[in-house]
mmCIF file with all atom_site columns, C-alpha atoms in Angstrom:
data_model
loop_
_atom_site.group_PDB
_atom_site.id
_atom_site.type_symbol
_atom_site.label_atom_id
_atom_site.label_alt_id
_atom_site.label_comp_id
_atom_site.label_asym_id
_atom_site.label_entity_id
_atom_site.label_seq_id
_atom_site.pdbx_PDB_ins_code
_atom_site.Cartn_x
_atom_site.Cartn_y
_atom_site.Cartn_z
_atom_site.occupancy
_atom_site.B_iso_or_equiv
_atom_site.pdbx_formal_charge
_atom_site.auth_seq_id
_atom_site.auth_comp_id
_atom_site.auth_asym_id
_atom_site.auth_atom_id
_atom_site.pdbx_PDB_model_num
ATOM 1   C CA . UNK M 1 1   ? 60.421 0.662   2.234  1.00 0.00 ? 1   UNK M CA 1
ATOM 2   C CA . UNK M 1 2   ? 63.362 1.979   4.157  1.00 0.00 ? 2   UNK M CA 1
ATOM 3   C CA . UNK M 1 3   ? 65.112 -1.352  4.703  1.00 0.00 ? 3   UNK M CA 1
ATOM 4   C CA . UNK M 1 4   ? 65.111 -3.737  1.720  1.00 0.00 ? 4   UNK M CA 1
ATOM 5   C CA . UNK M 1 5   ? 64.546 -6.945  3.681  1.00 0.00 ? 5   UNK M CA 1
ATOM 6   C CA . UNK M 1 6   ? 61.583 -5.423  5.490  1.00 0.00 ? 6   UNK M CA 1
ATOM 7   C CA . UNK M 1 7   ? 63.186 -5.461  8.924  1.00 0.00 ? 7   UNK M CA 1
ATOM 8   C CA . UNK M 1 8   ? 64.779 -2.735  10.955 1.00 0.00 ? 8   UNK M CA 1
ATOM 9   C CA . UNK M 1 9   ? 68.312 -2.420  12.201 1.00 0.00 ? 9   UNK M CA 1
ATOM 10  C CA . UNK M 1 10  ? 70.332 -5.417  13.265 1.00 0.00 ? 10  UNK M CA 1
ATOM 11  C CA . UNK M 1 11  ? 71.026 -5.777  16.975 1.00 0.00 ? 11  UNK M CA 1
ATOM 12  C CA . UNK M 1 12  ? 74.670 -4.827  16.382 1.00 0.00 ? 12  UNK M CA 1
ATOM 13  C CA . UNK M 1 13  ? 73.754 -1.682  14.462 1.00 0.00 ? 13  UNK M CA 1
ATOM 14  C CA . UNK M 1 14  ? 71.172 -0.701  17.080 1.00 0.00 ? 14  UNK M CA 1
ATOM 15  C CA . UNK M 1 15  ? 73.804 -1.139  19.828 1.00 0.00 ? 15  UNK M CA 1
ATOM 16  C CA . UNK M 1 16  ? 76.300 0.930   17.806 1.00 0.00 ? 16  UNK M CA 1
ATOM 17  C CA . UNK M 1 17  ? 73.827 3.789   17.448 1.00 0.00 ? 17  UNK M CA 1
ATOM 18  C CA . UNK M 1 18  ? 72.944 3.607   21.126 1.00 0.00 ? 18  UNK M CA 1
ATOM 19  C CA . UNK M 1 19  ? 76.650 3.890   21.929 1.00 0.00 ? 19  UNK M CA 1
ATOM 20  C CA . UNK M 1 20  ? 76.902 7.065   19.859 1.00 0.00 ? 20  UNK M CA 1
ATOM 21  C CA . UNK M 1 21  ? 73.905 8.566   21.700 1.00 0.00 ? 21  UNK M CA 1
ATOM 22  C CA . UNK M 1 22  ? 75.404 7.622   25.085 1.00 0.00 ? 22  UNK M CA 1
ATOM 23  C CA . UNK M 1 23  ? 78.718 9.238   24.107 1.00 0.00 ? 23  UNK M CA 1
ATOM 24  C CA . UNK M 1 24  ? 76.758 12.361  23.273 1.00 0.00 ? 24  UNK M CA 1
ATOM 25  C CA . UNK M 1 25  ? 75.050 12.185  26.676 1.00 0.00 ? 25  UNK M CA 1
ATOM 26  C CA . UNK M 1 26  ? 78.411 12.106  28.459 1.00 0.00 ? 26  UNK M CA 1
ATOM 27  C CA . UNK M 1 27  ? 79.448 15.170  26.473 1.00 0.00 ? 27  UNK M CA 1
ATOM 28  C CA . UNK M 1 28  ? 76.165 16.934  27.302 1.00 0.00 ? 28  UNK M CA 1
ATOM 29  C CA . UNK M 1 29  ? 76.970 16.386  30.984 1.00 0.00 ? 29  UNK M CA 1
ATOM 30  C CA . UNK M 1 30  ? 80.374 17.973  30.407 1.00 0.00 ? 30  UNK M CA 1
ATOM 31  C CA . UNK M 1 31  ? 78.639 21.025  28.922 1.00 0.00 ? 31  UNK M CA 1
ATOM 32  C CA . UNK M 1 32  ? 79.945 20.689  25.362 1.00 0.00 ? 32  UNK M CA 1
ATOM 33  C CA . UNK M 1 33  ? 78.275 22.592  22.534 1.00 0.00 ? 33  UNK M CA 1
ATOM 34  C CA . UNK M 1 34  ? 75.925 20.851  20.129 1.00 0.00 ? 34  UNK M CA 1
ATOM 35  C CA . UNK M 1 35  ? 77.974 21.629  17.025 1.00 0.00 ? 35  UNK M CA 1
ATOM 36  C CA . UNK M 1 36  ? 81.167 20.232  18.577 1.00 0.00 ? 36  UNK M CA 1
ATOM 37  C CA . UNK M 1 37  ? 79.420 17.016  19.621 1.00 0.00 ? 37  UNK M CA 1
ATOM 38  C CA . UNK M 1 38  ? 77.906 16.603  16.152 1.00 0.00 ? 38  UNK M CA 1
ATOM 39  C CA . UNK M 1 39  ? 81.237 17.158  14.409 1.00 0.00 ? 39  UNK M CA 1
ATOM 40  C CA . UNK M 1 40  ? 83.208 14.792  16.651 1.00 0.00 ? 40  UNK M CA 1
ATOM 41  C CA . UNK M 1 41  ? 80.603 12.017  16.518 1.00 0.00 ? 41  UNK M CA 1
ATOM 42  C CA . UNK M 1 42  ? 80.040 12.547  12.778 1.00 0.00 ? 42  UNK M CA 1
ATOM 43  C CA . UNK M 1 43  ? 76.280 12.991  13.023 1.00 0.00 ? 43  UNK M CA 1
ATOM 44  C CA . UNK M 1 44  ? 73.922 15.816  12.107 1.00 0.00 ? 44  UNK M CA 1
ATOM 45  C CA . UNK M 1 45  ? 73.385 18.796  14.366 1.00 0.00 ? 45  UNK M CA 1
ATOM 46  C CA . UNK M 1 46  ? 69.640 18.080  14.268 1.00 0.00 ? 46  UNK M CA 1
ATOM 47  C CA . UNK M 1 47  ? 70.207 14.593  15.659 1.00 0.00 ? 47  UNK M CA 1
ATOM 48  C CA . UNK M 1 48  ? 72.326 15.971  18.487 1.00 0.00 ? 48  UNK M CA 1
ATOM 49  C CA . UNK M 1 49  ? 69.678 18.604  19.238 1.00 0.00 ? 49  UNK M CA 1
ATOM 50  C CA . UNK M 1 50  ? 67.024 15.860  19.400 1.00 0.00 ? 50  UNK M CA 1
ATOM 51  C CA . UNK M 1 51  ? 69.244 13.743  21.672 1.00 0.00 ? 51  UNK M CA 1
ATOM 52  C CA . UNK M 1 52  ? 69.996 16.726  23.914 1.00 0.00 ? 52  UNK M CA 1
ATOM 53  C CA . UNK M 1 53  ? 66.275 17.421  24.312 1.00 0.00 ? 53  UNK M CA 1
ATOM 54  C CA . UNK M 1 54  ? 65.641 13.767  25.222 1.00 0.00 ? 54  UNK M CA 1
ATOM 55  C CA . UNK M 1 55  ? 68.618 13.832  27.611 1.00 0.00 ? 55  UNK M CA 1
ATOM 56  C CA . UNK M 1 56  ? 67.302 16.971  29.335 1.00 0.00 ? 56  UNK M CA 1
ATOM 57  C CA . UNK M 1 57  ? 63.876 15.389  29.800 1.00 0.00 ? 57  UNK M CA 1
ATOM 58  C CA . UNK M 1 58  ? 64.919 11.838  30.731 1.00 0.00 ? 58  UNK M CA 1
ATOM 59  C CA . UNK M 1 59  ? 68.638 11.720  31.416 1.00 0.00 ? 59  UNK M CA 1
ATOM 60  C CA . UNK M 1 60  ? 70.962 9.052   30.034 1.00 0.00 ? 60  UNK M CA 1
ATOM 61  C CA . UNK M 1 61  ? 68.156 6.462   30.118 1.00 0.00 ? 61  UNK M CA 1
ATOM 62  C CA . UNK M 1 62  ? 66.285 8.458   27.452 1.00 0.00 ? 62  UNK M CA 1
ATOM 63  C CA . UNK M 1 63  ? 69.219 7.925   25.076 1.00 0.00 ? 63  UNK M CA 1
ATOM 64  C CA . UNK M 1 64  ? 69.063 4.139   25.331 1.00 0.00 ? 64  UNK M CA 1
ATOM 65  C CA . UNK M 1 65  ? 67.615 2.051   22.526 1.00 0.00 ? 65  UNK M CA 1
ATOM 66  C CA . UNK M 1 66  ? 63.914 1.268   22.772 1.00 0.00 ? 66  UNK M CA 1
ATOM 67  C CA . UNK M 1 67  ? 64.539 -2.084  21.100 1.00 0.00 ? 67  UNK M CA 1
ATOM 68  C CA . UNK M 1 68  ? 63.661 -3.314  17.638 1.00 0.00 ? 68  UNK M CA 1
ATOM 69  C CA . UNK M 1 69  ? 60.991 -1.377  15.815 1.00 0.00 ? 69  UNK M CA 1
ATOM 70  C CA . UNK M 1 70  ? 59.575 -4.463  14.162 1.00 0.00 ? 70  UNK M CA 1
ATOM 71  C CA . UNK M 1 71  ? 58.386 -6.256  17.264 1.00 0.00 ? 71  UNK M CA 1
ATOM 72  C CA . UNK M 1 72  ? 55.270 -8.381  16.784 1.00 0.00 ? 72  UNK M CA 1
ATOM 73  C CA . UNK M 1 73  ? 52.106 -6.315  16.723 1.00 0.00 ? 73  UNK M CA 1
ATOM 74  C CA . UNK M 1 74  ? 49.662 -9.208  17.122 1.00 0.00 ? 74  UNK M CA 1
ATOM 75  C CA . UNK M 1 75  ? 50.111 -11.602 20.023 1.00 0.00 ? 75  UNK M CA 1
ATOM 76  C CA . UNK M 1 76  ? 49.333 -15.315 19.798 1.00 0.00 ? 76  UNK M CA 1
ATOM 77  C CA . UNK M 1 77  ? 46.121 -14.838 21.773 1.00 0.00 ? 77  UNK M CA 1
ATOM 78  C CA . UNK M 1 78  ? 45.057 -11.996 19.456 1.00 0.00 ? 78  UNK M CA 1
ATOM 79  C CA . UNK M 1 79  ? 45.880 -14.186 16.460 1.00 0.00 ? 79  UNK M CA 1
ATOM 80  C CA . UNK M 1 80  ? 43.616 -16.903 17.875 1.00 0.00 ? 80  UNK M CA 1
ATOM 81  C CA . UNK M 1 81  ? 40.795 -14.333 18.126 1.00 0.00 ? 81  UNK M CA 1
ATOM 82  C CA . UNK M 1 82  ? 41.489 -13.284 14.534 1.00 0.00 ? 82  UNK M CA 1
ATOM 83  C CA . UNK M 1 83  ? 41.335 -16.907 13.349 1.00 0.00 ? 83  UNK M CA 1
ATOM 84  C CA . UNK M 1 84  ? 37.960 -17.332 15.045 1.00 0.00 ? 84  UNK M CA 1
ATOM 85  C CA . UNK M 1 85  ? 36.653 -14.111 13.511 1.00 0.00 ? 85  UNK M CA 1
ATOM 86  C CA . UNK M 1 86  ? 37.839 -15.054 10.028 1.00 0.00 ? 86  UNK M CA 1
ATOM 87  C CA . UNK M 1 87  ? 36.262 -18.485 10.462 1.00 0.00 ? 87  UNK M CA 1
ATOM 88  C CA . UNK M 1 88  ? 32.853 -16.840 10.826 1.00 0.00 ? 88  UNK M CA 1
ATOM 89  C CA . UNK M 1 89  ? 33.092 -15.591 7.247  1.00 0.00 ? 89  UNK M CA 1
ATOM 90  C CA . UNK M 1 90  ? 33.100 -12.170 5.613  1.00 0.00 ? 90  UNK M CA 1
ATOM 91  C CA . UNK M 1 91  ? 29.297 -11.694 5.616  1.00 0.00 ? 91  UNK M CA 1
ATOM 92  C CA . UNK M 1 92  ? 29.203 -11.775 9.434  1.00 0.00 ? 92  UNK M CA 1
ATOM 93  C CA . UNK M 1 93  ? 31.531 -8.775  9.375  1.00 0.00 ? 93  UNK M CA 1
ATOM 94  C CA . UNK M 1 94  ? 29.305 -6.819  6.998  1.00 0.00 ? 94  UNK M CA 1
ATOM 95  C CA . UNK M 1 95  ? 30.928 -7.605  3.650  1.00 0.00 ? 95  UNK M CA 1
ATOM 96  C CA . UNK M 1 96  ? 28.731 -8.234  0.584  1.00 0.00 ? 96  UNK M CA 1
ATOM 97  C CA . UNK M 1 97  ? 30.257 -11.501 -0.611 1.00 0.00 ? 97  UNK M CA 1
ATOM 98  C CA . UNK M 1 98  ? 32.219 -14.439 0.775  1.00 0.00 ? 98  UNK M CA 1
ATOM 99  C CA . UNK M 1 99  ? 35.701 -13.349 -0.343 1.00 0.00 ? 99  UNK M CA 1
ATOM 100 C CA . UNK M 1 100 ? 38.453 -12.528 2.108  1.00 0.00 ? 100 UNK M CA 1
ATOM 101 C CA . UNK M 1 101 ? 40.796 -9.839  0.806  1.00 0.00 ? 101 UNK M CA 1
ATOM 102 C CA . UNK M 1 102 ? 43.759 -8.350  2.612  1.00 0.00 ? 102 UNK M CA 1
ATOM 103 C CA . UNK M 1 103 ? 41.886 -5.075  3.038  1.00 0.00 ? 103 UNK M CA 1
ATOM 104 C CA . UNK M 1 104 ? 38.920 -6.898  4.566  1.00 0.00 ? 104 UNK M CA 1
ATOM 105 C CA . UNK M 1 105 ? 41.170 -8.823  6.953  1.00 0.00 ? 105 UNK M CA 1
ATOM 106 C CA . UNK M 1 106 ? 42.862 -5.510  7.801  1.00 0.00 ? 106 UNK M CA 1
ATOM 107 C CA . UNK M 1 107 ? 39.434 -4.051  8.612  1.00 0.00 ? 107 UNK M CA 1
ATOM 108 C CA . UNK M 1 108 ? 38.555 -6.984  10.896 1.00 0.00 ? 108 UNK M CA 1
ATOM 109 C CA . UNK M 1 109 ? 41.902 -6.639  12.692 1.00 0.00 ? 109 UNK M CA 1
ATOM 110 C CA . UNK M 1 110 ? 41.302 -2.929  13.205 1.00 0.00 ? 110 UNK M CA 1
ATOM 111 C CA . UNK M 1 111 ? 37.725 -3.426  14.439 1.00 0.00 ? 111 UNK M CA 1
ATOM 112 C CA . UNK M 1 112 ? 38.159 -6.502  16.653 1.00 0.00 ? 112 UNK M CA 1
ATOM 113 C CA . UNK M 1 113 ? 41.780 -6.240  17.839 1.00 0.00 ? 113 UNK M CA 1
ATOM 114 C CA . UNK M 1 114 ? 42.058 -2.453  17.733 1.00 0.00 ? 114 UNK M CA 1
ATOM 115 C CA . UNK M 1 115 ? 45.410 -2.728  15.974 1.00 0.00 ? 115 UNK M CA 1
ATOM 116 C CA . UNK M 1 116 ? 46.271 -0.737  12.871 1.00 0.00 ? 116 UNK M CA 1
ATOM 117 C CA . UNK M 1 117 ? 48.364 -2.740  10.402 1.00 0.00 ? 117 UNK M CA 1
ATOM 118 C CA . UNK M 1 118 ? 49.402 -2.058  6.830  1.00 0.00 ? 118 UNK M CA 1
ATOM 119 C CA . UNK M 1 119 ? 48.198 -4.394  4.084  1.00 0.00 ? 119 UNK M CA 1
ATOM 120 C CA . UNK M 1 120 ? 51.766 -5.716  3.718  1.00 0.00 ? 120 UNK M CA 1
ATOM 121 C CA . UNK M 1 121 ? 51.905 -6.516  7.437  1.00 0.00 ? 121 UNK M CA 1
ATOM 122 C CA . UNK M 1 122 ? 48.527 -8.281  7.212  1.00 0.00 ? 122 UNK M CA 1
ATOM 123 C CA . UNK M 1 123 ? 49.960 -10.409 4.383  1.00 0.00 ? 123 UNK M CA 1
ATOM 124 C CA . UNK M 1 124 ? 53.021 -11.338 6.462  1.00 0.00 ? 124 UNK M CA 1
ATOM 125 C CA . UNK M 1 125 ? 50.807 -12.053 9.467  1.00 0.00 ? 125 UNK M CA 1
ATOM 126 C CA . UNK M 1 126 ? 48.648 -14.455 7.459  1.00 0.00 ? 126 UNK M CA 1
ATOM 127 C CA . UNK M 1 127 ? 51.724 -16.219 6.035  1.00 0.00 ? 127 UNK M CA 1
ATOM 128 C CA . UNK M 1 128 ? 53.338 -16.790 9.440  1.00 0.00 ? 128 UNK M CA 1
ATOM 129 C CA . UNK M 1 129 ? 53.766 -20.419 10.482 1.00 0.00 ? 129 UNK M CA 1
ATOM 130 C CA . UNK M 1 130 ? 51.021 -21.933 12.586 1.00 0.00 ? 130 UNK M CA 1
ATOM 131 C CA . UNK M 1 131 ? 51.651 -22.624 16.244 1.00 0.00 ? 131 UNK M CA 1
ATOM 132 C CA . UNK M 1 132 ? 52.009 -26.306 17.240 1.00 0.00 ? 132 UNK M CA 1
ATOM 133 C CA . UNK M 1 133 ? 48.698 -26.084 19.190 1.00 0.00 ? 133 UNK M CA 1
ATOM 134 C CA . UNK M 1 134 ? 46.835 -24.922 16.080 1.00 0.00 ? 134 UNK M CA 1
ATOM 135 C CA . UNK M 1 135 ? 48.152 -27.779 13.934 1.00 0.00 ? 135 UNK M CA 1
ATOM 136 C CA . UNK M 1 136 ? 47.258 -30.357 16.610 1.00 0.00 ? 136 UNK M CA 1
ATOM 137 C CA . UNK M 1 137 ? 43.527 -29.489 16.426 1.00 0.00 ? 137 UNK M CA 1
#
């Protein structure tokens, strides 16, 4: 895994990187060469080339951060559907026995919710705290 705690960049680090990209965008507008921008901002030439391409296609807005990469992939309403599907049992979903495994849950998520998750993400999803509505039932 790229980041040891399993998350992405912190908000501060994401903002810092966005600032670097926006500085590059200002320099693109001024007509500066890629190599000079890379050297002054202490980043790779390939990164600057990628940013320049994005800047050409979408302007300064294309250099802004898209937000955290680890945003939730399953909404609360989708999770409720998943709970109902898992409550039906594995045999209803075509499995030979009555054991739920992470791979089987992953398969149900892919089939019913049309969301592709890794086994590790399925594990974290199943460990997440229940909503207050679910515990009140």
